[in-house]
């Protein structure tokens, strides 16, 4: 248990493993934006994580810049927050190696994301995919970050981050790494696929109809929502009525999160409506919230040099924090410098 008080700091990241989805936006980015006014923040394109599964090099570079554009267009200010690309700050990978030596095989084998992503052919998964959570712990702890806003799917990885920090502190008899708090908040901490209410909306889902991409135009958004899987019943008037209706719950959660309302407040307005009435309303709301972001992303993508400049500057600022923390870690571990 740590007794030291750590200055509040936010760290979170997103993989440039495809285009940003509404799930990333509602589960993570929206909260990233609001946390900028609460404490210092570091936000990261985690390209080292992305390559734990195959990424075409051209796509990786494009997706990294597009993700940076998505962050900025959504309201993350490079003046307020540090915005970085993970591989430009080598201390992430360096601390990641130390944590590979702290984390236990048994801990990693319990990670459900590895099981989901490796699928039936785990023997063929990369070693990086297995070690993903140890690198994620390093991403966070190399900043001594205290708060990590994420979607619900990352809860288990954050528990592992806490376990790694606690084991390091215990093994070396120090109080050096903070025990990080996950920040999992809002009406849509788990946005589901539009085609299957039991599956998370994901940028790497082979079906484009399963997700709303942040770069989709108004027609595409409206079409995907119109075609979203639902059931034949009318919407209930209270949240309890959504309990066994995953697809209906998902669409109501999305509406609530986009409109900054509670699910009950949404249902008080739309309870009794059929999906034929509700879906166009949701589409209109989604377009009104997402179009300004996608337009700004397109504008920024026309200035790739400016994006690269922001990321280079972010890396310089980041290394002022990470280099001393890594140096102290090496000293604690007994590495001759
Ligand atoms: N569907 C979702 N609902 C709520 N939050 C979500 N997040 C992702 N999908 C949803 C949150 O977005 C942040 C970044 O996630 P990531 O890109 O690093 O990895 P991921 O969770 O594996 O996201 P994807 O879209 O499913 O990527 P791929 O397909 O490449 O694996 C995290 O905070 C996550 O919780």
PDB file of C-alpha atoms and ligand atoms in Angstrom, residues 12-29 32 46 49-50 53 55 67 113 117 132 136 148-155 188-193 199-205 211, ligand 1:
ATOM      1  CA  UNK A  12      -4.915   7.589 -21.292  1.00  0.00           C
ATOM      2  CA  UNK A  13      -4.373   6.281 -24.799  1.00  0.00           C
ATOM      3  CA  UNK A  14      -6.060   4.898 -27.866  1.00  0.00           C
ATOM      4  CA  UNK A  15      -4.624   2.515 -30.455  1.00  0.00           C
ATOM      5  CA  UNK A  16      -4.197   3.771 -34.018  1.00  0.00           C
ATOM      6  CA  UNK A  17      -5.399   0.361 -35.170  1.00  0.00           C
ATOM      7  CA  UNK A  18      -8.162   1.725 -37.399  1.00  0.00           C
ATOM      8  CA  UNK A  19     -10.402   4.761 -37.536  1.00  0.00           C
ATOM      9  CA  UNK A  20     -11.887   6.165 -34.351  1.00  0.00           C
ATOM     10  CA  UNK A  21     -15.331   4.846 -33.460  1.00  0.00           C
ATOM     11  CA  UNK A  22     -18.249   6.262 -31.548  1.00  0.00           C
ATOM     12  CA  UNK A  23     -17.259   3.753 -28.830  1.00  0.00           C
ATOM     13  CA  UNK A  24     -13.841   5.365 -28.446  1.00  0.00           C
ATOM     14  CA  UNK A  25     -15.443   8.794 -28.443  1.00  0.00           C
ATOM     15  CA  UNK A  26     -18.152   8.150 -25.861  1.00  0.00           C
ATOM     16  CA  UNK A  27     -16.181   5.656 -23.749  1.00  0.00           C
ATOM     17  CA  UNK A  28     -12.963   7.620 -23.612  1.00  0.00           C
ATOM     18  CA  UNK A  29     -12.388  10.825 -25.577  1.00  0.00           C
ATOM     19  CA  UNK A  32     -10.515  13.059 -21.833  1.00  0.00           C
ATOM     20  CA  UNK A  46      -0.442   3.941 -28.556  1.00  0.00           C
ATOM     21  CA  UNK A  49       0.187  -1.408 -28.734  1.00  0.00           C
ATOM     22  CA  UNK A  50      -1.391  -1.277 -32.192  1.00  0.00           C
ATOM     23  CA  UNK A  53      -1.660  -7.329 -34.160  1.00  0.00           C
ATOM     24  CA  UNK A  55      -0.799  -3.228 -39.064  1.00  0.00           C
ATOM     25  CA  UNK A  67      -6.244   9.731 -34.343  1.00  0.00           C
ATOM     26  CA  UNK A 113      -8.833  -9.066 -23.893  1.00  0.00           C
ATOM     27  CA  UNK A 117      -8.169 -10.997 -29.485  1.00  0.00           C
ATOM     28  CA  UNK A 132       0.079  -5.777 -23.809  1.00  0.00           C
ATOM     29  CA  UNK A 136      -0.076  -0.385 -20.690  1.00  0.00           C
ATOM     30  CA  UNK A 148      -7.009   6.871 -16.153  1.00  0.00           C
ATOM     31  CA  UNK A 149     -10.256   7.560 -18.030  1.00  0.00           C
ATOM     32  CA  UNK A 150     -11.228   4.450 -20.031  1.00  0.00           C
ATOM     33  CA  UNK A 151     -14.174   2.437 -21.279  1.00  0.00           C
ATOM     34  CA  UNK A 152     -15.337  -0.514 -19.233  1.00  0.00           C
ATOM     35  CA  UNK A 153     -13.419  -3.043 -21.352  1.00  0.00           C
ATOM     36  CA  UNK A 154     -10.155  -1.713 -19.897  1.00  0.00           C
ATOM     37  CA  UNK A 155     -11.104  -2.247 -16.249  1.00  0.00           C
ATOM     38  CA  UNK A 188     -21.901   4.807 -22.585  1.00  0.00           C
ATOM     39  CA  UNK A 189     -18.863   3.227 -20.973  1.00  0.00           C
ATOM     40  CA  UNK A 190     -19.512   0.185 -23.149  1.00  0.00           C
ATOM     41  CA  UNK A 191     -20.927   0.994 -26.577  1.00  0.00           C
ATOM     42  CA  UNK A 192     -22.018  -2.160 -28.347  1.00  0.00           C
ATOM     43  CA  UNK A 193     -21.932  -3.197 -31.996  1.00  0.00           C
ATOM     44  CA  UNK A 199     -20.361  -7.478 -28.854  1.00  0.00           C
ATOM     45  CA  UNK A 200     -18.376  -4.305 -28.156  1.00  0.00           C
ATOM     46  CA  UNK A 201     -18.298  -1.702 -30.940  1.00  0.00           C
ATOM     47  CA  UNK A 202     -14.763  -1.995 -32.225  1.00  0.00           C
ATOM     48  CA  UNK A 203     -12.637  -0.307 -34.875  1.00  0.00           C
ATOM     49  CA  UNK A 204     -11.253  -3.645 -36.046  1.00  0.00           C
ATOM     50  CA  UNK A 205     -14.650  -5.385 -36.428  1.00  0.00           C
ATOM     51  CA  UNK A 211     -19.827   0.776 -35.885  1.00  0.00           C
TER      52      UNK A 211
HETATM   53  N1  LIG B   1     -17.192   0.092 -27.619  1.00  0.00           N
HETATM   54  C1  LIG B   1     -16.618   0.847 -26.701  1.00  0.00           C
HETATM   55  N2  LIG B   1     -17.356   1.421 -25.723  1.00  0.00           N
HETATM   56  C2  LIG B   1     -16.768   2.218 -24.787  1.00  0.00           C
HETATM   57  N3  LIG B   1     -15.441   2.481 -24.757  1.00  0.00           N
HETATM   58  C3  LIG B   1     -14.682   1.919 -25.725  1.00  0.00           C
HETATM   59  N4  LIG B   1     -13.376   1.984 -25.978  1.00  0.00           N
HETATM   60  C4  LIG B   1     -13.095   1.248 -27.081  1.00  0.00           C
HETATM   61  N5  LIG B   1     -14.208   0.702 -27.565  1.00  0.00           N
HETATM   62  C5  LIG B   1     -15.218   1.091 -26.737  1.00  0.00           C
HETATM   63  C6  LIG B   1     -12.429   2.728 -25.173  1.00  0.00           C
HETATM   64  O1  LIG B   1     -11.597   3.472 -26.053  1.00  0.00           O
HETATM   65  C7  LIG B   1     -10.303   3.542 -25.481  1.00  0.00           C
HETATM   66  C8  LIG B   1      -9.292   3.138 -26.486  1.00  0.00           C
HETATM   67  O2  LIG B   1      -9.417   1.810 -26.853  1.00  0.00           O
HETATM   68  P1  LIG B   1      -8.302   1.185 -27.780  1.00  0.00           P
HETATM   69  O3  LIG B   1      -8.426   1.676 -29.151  1.00  0.00           O
HETATM   70  O4  LIG B   1      -6.965   1.379 -27.211  1.00  0.00           O
HETATM   71  O5  LIG B   1      -8.535  -0.325 -27.692  1.00  0.00           O
HETATM   72  P2  LIG B   1      -9.812  -1.157 -27.732  1.00  0.00           P
HETATM   73  O6  LIG B   1     -10.543  -1.021 -26.442  1.00  0.00           O
HETATM   74  O7  LIG B   1      -9.371  -2.531 -28.104  1.00  0.00           O
HETATM   75  O8  LIG B   1     -10.661  -0.460 -28.896  1.00  0.00           O
HETATM   76  P3  LIG B   1     -11.181  -1.076 -30.186  1.00  0.00           P
HETATM   77  O9  LIG B   1     -11.954  -0.048 -30.928  1.00  0.00           O
HETATM   78  O10 LIG B   1     -11.904  -2.355 -29.894  1.00  0.00           O
HETATM   79  O11 LIG B   1      -9.845  -1.342 -30.974  1.00  0.00           O
HETATM   80  P4  LIG B   1      -9.382  -2.661 -31.664  1.00  0.00           P
HETATM   81  O12 LIG B   1     -10.522  -3.035 -32.560  1.00  0.00           O
HETATM   82  O13 LIG B   1      -8.137  -2.333 -32.409  1.00  0.00           O
HETATM   83  O14 LIG B   1      -9.153  -3.654 -30.582  1.00  0.00           O
HETATM   84  C9  LIG B   1     -10.284   2.659 -24.232  1.00  0.00           C
HETATM   85  O15 LIG B   1     -10.446   3.486 -23.110  1.00  0.00           O
HETATM   86  C10 LIG B   1     -11.493   1.792 -24.427  1.00  0.00           C
HETATM   87  O16 LIG B   1     -12.041   1.402 -23.196  1.00  0.00           O
END
